[in-house]
Short mmCIF file of C-alpha atoms in Angstrom, two decimals:
data_model
loop_
_atom_site.label_atom_id
_atom_site.label_comp_id
_atom_site.label_asym_id
_atom_site.label_seq_id
_atom_site.Cartn_x
_atom_site.Cartn_y
_atom_site.Cartn_z
CA UNK A 1 188.98 188.48 158.30
CA UNK A 2 188.62 185.58 155.78
CA UNK A 3 188.72 182.27 156.95
CA UNK A 4 192.21 180.28 155.71
CA UNK A 5 191.84 177.59 153.40
CA UNK A 6 192.49 174.56 155.37
CA UNK A 7 194.76 172.49 152.44
CA UNK A 8 196.09 175.54 150.94
CA UNK A 9 199.22 175.02 148.90
CA UNK A 10 198.26 171.17 149.18
CA UNK A 11 197.99 168.26 146.29
CA UNK A 12 195.72 166.27 146.63
CA UNK A 13 196.21 162.20 144.08
CA UNK A 14 192.12 161.17 145.25
CA UNK A 15 191.58 156.91 143.00
CA UNK A 16 188.30 156.47 142.01
CA UNK A 17 187.39 160.50 142.02
CA UNK A 18 184.94 159.59 138.39
CA UNK A 19 181.94 160.01 141.22
CA UNK A 20 179.78 158.78 144.13
CA UNK A 21 182.50 159.73 146.80
CA UNK A 22 185.69 159.77 145.16
CA UNK A 23 184.30 163.59 143.39
CA UNK A 24 182.67 164.23 146.60
CA UNK A 25 185.85 163.90 148.12
CA UNK A 26 187.89 165.96 144.91
CA UNK A 27 185.93 168.58 145.08
CA UNK A 28 185.76 168.79 149.99
CA UNK A 29 189.23 169.19 149.28
CA UNK A 30 189.55 171.75 146.11
CA UNK A 31 186.86 173.70 148.42
CA UNK A 32 189.50 174.77 151.15
CA UNK A 33 192.58 174.79 148.91
CA UNK A 34 193.85 171.60 147.46
CA UNK A 35 194.83 171.58 144.09
CA UNK A 36 193.29 167.66 142.52
CA UNK A 37 194.76 164.49 140.57
CA UNK A 38 191.67 163.02 139.99
CA UNK A 39 192.14 159.49 138.92
CA UNK A 40 189.38 156.82 137.49
CA UNK A 41 189.77 154.09 135.51
CA UNK A 42 189.37 156.30 132.01
CA UNK A 43 189.75 159.46 130.96
CA UNK A 44 185.91 160.23 130.48
CA UNK A 45 182.86 161.70 131.33
CA UNK A 46 183.40 161.53 134.87
CA UNK A 47 186.41 162.46 135.60
CA UNK A 48 185.76 165.37 132.82
CA UNK A 49 182.90 166.58 135.29
CA UNK A 50 184.87 165.43 138.40
CA UNK A 51 188.03 167.92 137.20
CA UNK A 52 185.65 170.40 136.20
CA UNK A 53 183.27 170.89 139.64
CA UNK A 54 186.78 170.97 141.91
CA UNK A 55 187.74 174.28 139.03
CA UNK A 56 184.32 175.35 140.29
CA UNK A 57 185.21 174.92 143.83
CA UNK A 58 187.83 177.59 143.15
CA UNK A 59 191.08 175.19 142.65
CA UNK A 60 192.75 173.30 139.55
CA UNK A 61 193.41 169.98 139.25
CA UNK A 62 194.48 167.32 135.73
CA UNK A 63 193.28 163.61 135.55
CA UNK A 64 195.31 160.86 135.46
CA UNK A 65 193.94 157.81 134.61
CA UNK A 66 195.00 154.51 134.46
CA UNK A 67 193.22 151.06 136.12
CA UNK A 68 194.80 150.98 139.38
CA UNK A 69 194.98 147.54 139.64
CA UNK A 70 197.37 146.70 137.45
CA UNK A 71 200.77 146.04 138.96
CA UNK A 72 202.51 148.41 137.74
CA UNK A 73 200.02 151.08 137.00
CA UNK A 74 200.17 152.76 141.08
CA UNK A 75 203.67 154.48 139.63
CA UNK A 76 202.97 155.15 136.62
CA UNK A 77 200.21 156.83 137.75
CA UNK A 78 201.68 158.51 140.61
CA UNK A 79 204.56 159.30 137.72
CA UNK A 80 202.31 160.96 135.23
CA UNK A 81 201.12 162.94 137.96
CA UNK A 82 204.33 164.64 139.50
CA UNK A 83 205.13 165.06 136.05
CA UNK A 84 202.01 167.13 135.68
CA UNK A 85 201.42 169.15 139.05
CA UNK A 86 205.04 168.76 139.96
CA UNK A 87 205.41 166.53 143.87
CA UNK A 88 202.37 165.90 145.15
CA UNK A 89 201.65 166.05 149.64
CA UNK A 90 197.75 163.81 150.01
CA UNK A 91 196.94 160.66 148.20
CA UNK A 92 193.21 159.59 148.71
CA UNK A 93 192.59 155.39 148.25
CA UNK A 94 189.23 155.16 147.25
CA UNK A 95 188.39 152.86 144.50
CA UNK A 96 187.05 150.17 145.34
CA UNK A 97 184.86 147.59 143.95
CA UNK A 98 182.03 144.33 146.20
CA UNK A 99 180.83 141.91 143.94
CA UNK A 100 177.89 139.52 145.72
CA UNK A 101 177.70 136.54 145.65
CA UNK A 102 177.34 133.17 147.81
CA UNK A 103 180.53 132.20 149.32
CA UNK A 104 180.56 129.14 147.47
CA UNK A 105 179.62 130.62 143.95
CA UNK A 106 182.60 133.32 144.65
CA UNK A 107 184.93 132.61 140.98
CA UNK A 108 188.66 133.06 141.40
CA UNK A 109 188.20 135.88 138.94
CA UNK A 110 185.66 137.47 140.60
CA UNK A 111 187.82 137.38 144.23
CA UNK A 112 190.70 138.34 142.11
CA UNK A 113 188.71 141.53 140.54
CA UNK A 114 188.04 143.01 144.38
CA UNK A 115 190.94 141.94 146.10
CA UNK A 116 193.22 143.38 142.87
CA UNK A 117 190.97 147.51 143.03
CA UNK A 118 190.70 147.47 146.56
CA UNK A 119 193.44 146.40 147.80
CA UNK A 120 196.70 145.49 145.92
CA UNK A 121 196.02 149.02 143.89
CA UNK A 122 195.52 150.71 147.30
CA UNK A 123 198.80 148.64 148.38
CA UNK A 124 201.09 148.55 145.41
CA UNK A 125 199.82 153.47 144.66
CA UNK A 126 201.16 153.93 148.37
CA UNK A 127 204.20 152.32 147.85
CA UNK A 128 204.84 154.78 144.95
CA UNK A 129 203.94 157.28 146.84
CA UNK A 130 205.77 157.20 149.68
CA UNK A 131 208.98 156.52 147.85
CA UNK A 132 208.65 160.36 145.58
CA UNK A 133 207.59 161.83 149.95
CA UNK A 134 210.80 160.04 150.88
CA UNK A 135 213.01 161.32 147.02
CA UNK A 136 211.37 164.77 148.13
CA UNK A 137 212.56 164.38 152.01
CA UNK A 138 208.52 165.22 152.81
CA UNK A 139 205.71 164.24 154.88
CA UNK A 140 202.33 163.30 153.75
CA UNK A 141 199.00 162.69 154.43
CA UNK A 142 197.36 158.56 153.49
CA UNK A 143 194.01 158.04 153.80
CA UNK A 144 192.59 155.25 152.94
CA UNK A 145 188.27 155.05 152.02
CA UNK A 146 187.28 151.76 153.58
CA UNK A 147 184.31 150.57 154.92
CA UNK A 148 181.95 149.29 158.29
CA UNK A 149 183.04 146.08 156.85
CA UNK A 150 187.03 145.96 157.35
CA UNK A 151 184.86 145.17 160.70
CA UNK A 152 181.76 144.06 160.45
CA UNK A 153 181.17 140.82 159.13
CA UNK A 154 179.31 140.65 155.26
CA UNK A 155 177.71 137.43 154.37
CA UNK A 156 177.66 136.79 150.75
CA UNK A 157 180.14 139.92 150.22
CA UNK A 158 183.12 137.56 151.49
CA UNK A 159 185.92 139.21 148.87
CA UNK A 160 184.83 142.89 149.76
CA UNK A 161 185.78 141.96 153.37
CA UNK A 162 188.92 140.89 152.79
CA UNK A 163 190.40 143.14 151.29
CA UNK A 164 188.34 145.88 153.31
CA UNK A 165 190.31 143.77 156.19
CA UNK A 166 193.47 143.49 154.73
CA UNK A 167 193.55 147.65 154.28
CA UNK A 168 192.63 147.75 157.37
CA UNK A 169 195.79 146.03 158.50
CA UNK A 170 197.92 147.35 155.55
CA UNK A 171 196.62 151.05 157.70
CA UNK A 172 198.33 149.58 160.76
CA UNK A 173 200.98 148.43 159.81
CA UNK A 174 202.05 151.69 157.51
CA UNK A 175 200.89 154.12 160.77
CA UNK A 176 203.80 152.79 162.62
CA UNK A 177 206.59 151.65 159.90
CA UNK A 178 205.94 155.11 157.56
CA UNK A 179 205.91 157.62 160.54
CA UNK A 180 209.50 158.13 161.07
CA UNK A 181 208.97 159.79 157.37
CA UNK A 182 206.68 162.00 158.79
CA UNK A 183 203.60 159.75 157.48
CA UNK A 184 199.84 159.40 158.74
CA UNK A 185 197.94 156.70 157.42
CA UNK A 186 194.69 156.54 158.75
CA UNK A 187 191.64 154.78 157.39
CA UNK A 188 187.74 156.55 156.30
CA UNK A 189 184.77 153.62 157.39
CA UNK A 190 181.73 155.08 155.82
CA UNK A 191 178.47 152.83 156.25
CA UNK A 192 175.23 153.16 153.86
CA UNK A 193 176.02 155.86 151.83
CA UNK A 194 174.16 157.51 149.17
CA UNK A 195 175.53 156.88 145.82
CA UNK A 196 175.45 154.21 142.80
CA UNK A 197 177.34 151.07 144.76
CA UNK A 198 173.62 151.31 146.89
CA UNK A 199 171.66 151.05 143.47
CA UNK A 200 169.54 148.18 143.85
CA UNK A 201 169.37 148.83 148.06
CA UNK A 202 167.48 152.84 147.16
CA UNK A 203 165.32 150.75 145.02
CA UNK A 204 163.86 148.15 147.23
CA UNK A 205 161.94 149.85 150.43
CA UNK A 206 161.72 147.12 152.27
CA UNK A 207 165.81 147.12 152.24
CA UNK A 208 165.86 150.12 153.02
CA UNK A 209 163.76 150.63 156.03
CA UNK A 210 165.43 146.95 157.86
CA UNK A 211 168.47 148.51 156.79
CA UNK A 212 167.67 152.08 158.50
CA UNK A 213 166.32 150.82 161.23
CA UNK A 214 169.44 149.45 161.85
CA UNK A 215 171.26 152.89 161.76
CA UNK A 216 170.84 155.89 164.77
CA UNK A 217 170.69 158.18 162.87
CA UNK A 218 167.84 156.80 160.51
CA UNK A 219 169.22 158.29 157.56
CA UNK A 220 172.09 157.06 154.93
CA UNK A 221 174.90 158.86 154.53
CA UNK A 222 175.62 161.65 151.82
CA UNK A 223 178.98 161.54 150.21
CA UNK A 224 180.01 164.56 151.98
CA UNK A 225 180.03 163.19 155.03
CA UNK A 226 182.50 160.97 154.30
CA UNK A 227 184.50 164.12 152.41
CA UNK A 228 184.51 166.40 155.62
CA UNK A 229 186.17 163.77 157.16
CA UNK A 230 188.88 162.81 155.14
CA UNK A 231 189.11 166.97 155.10
CA UNK A 232 189.84 166.65 158.70
CA UNK A 233 192.65 163.97 158.34
CA UNK A 234 194.48 165.10 155.53
CA UNK A 235 195.32 169.15 157.03
CA UNK A 236 197.31 170.15 159.64
CA UNK A 237 194.71 169.81 162.54
CA UNK A 238 195.53 166.13 162.17
CA UNK A 239 198.47 165.78 162.64
CA UNK A 240 198.41 164.11 166.15
CA UNK A 241 196.49 160.89 164.56
CA UNK A 242 197.60 158.06 162.42
CA UNK A 243 196.85 154.18 162.52
CA UNK A 244 193.34 155.01 163.49
CA UNK A 245 189.65 154.48 161.73
CA UNK A 246 187.65 157.60 161.49
CA UNK A 247 183.48 154.88 160.85
CA UNK A 248 181.39 157.13 159.27
CA UNK A 249 177.97 155.41 159.40
CA UNK A 250 176.12 156.87 161.82
CA UNK A 251 176.46 155.04 164.25
CA UNK A 252 175.65 151.85 162.26
CA UNK A 253 178.51 149.77 163.58
CA UNK A 254 177.41 149.42 167.00
CA UNK A 255 173.51 148.71 166.74
CA UNK A 256 173.52 145.75 163.44
CA UNK A 257 172.21 142.78 163.70
CA UNK A 258 171.48 140.57 160.40
CA UNK A 259 168.05 139.94 158.87
#
């Protein structure tokens, strides 16, 4: 007997899906039956490759390109996705950036870029999605890709930590506020994952070995490790899970020490 797919008939919107964790999430949800709306900054080769991978996984979807950090972007992107796909059931807030600088050197422009994408963008696209669910009188799933740095200090990345700490409290508040609408809200908090955001680390054996010494499972995470956690929270199996952070970090959070 063939196993039923966990997201059959669902439509998921994944921000920042052109590479890395976002692409892995899009493909993993597609493997379990979801149609996927691929969001990235531009409708370019990266977004097109993700959509091709979604189709290769046996599903379908579309691309909705745009900068989620713009104030009105959330509503426009959600409206465009609904026009193309009819509805949305799952929102994955994955788009994010970081900026490495000592606190005294951080410019207002750098701070604004990190907070606008990581927190403000997620806030307002979530608002637009929830309006859609309320208007259609349906429940839904919101999964935010946060970070261990919603909890763990990370010197020289203060704006990033502030954005992820804000995402943690946004998730907790919305879990309570949106529960009467049948909407669950959770975070997936990756640790050190082998993606392009960690290129500098991956090419520095000294730094990499020091980090691996802090990870009890002694390896970097894979994008698929994160995608599997998102799949669980997006599925009916997580129907009673809301207001929680699921850490995907190999044990890093509780074993970390600054070198």
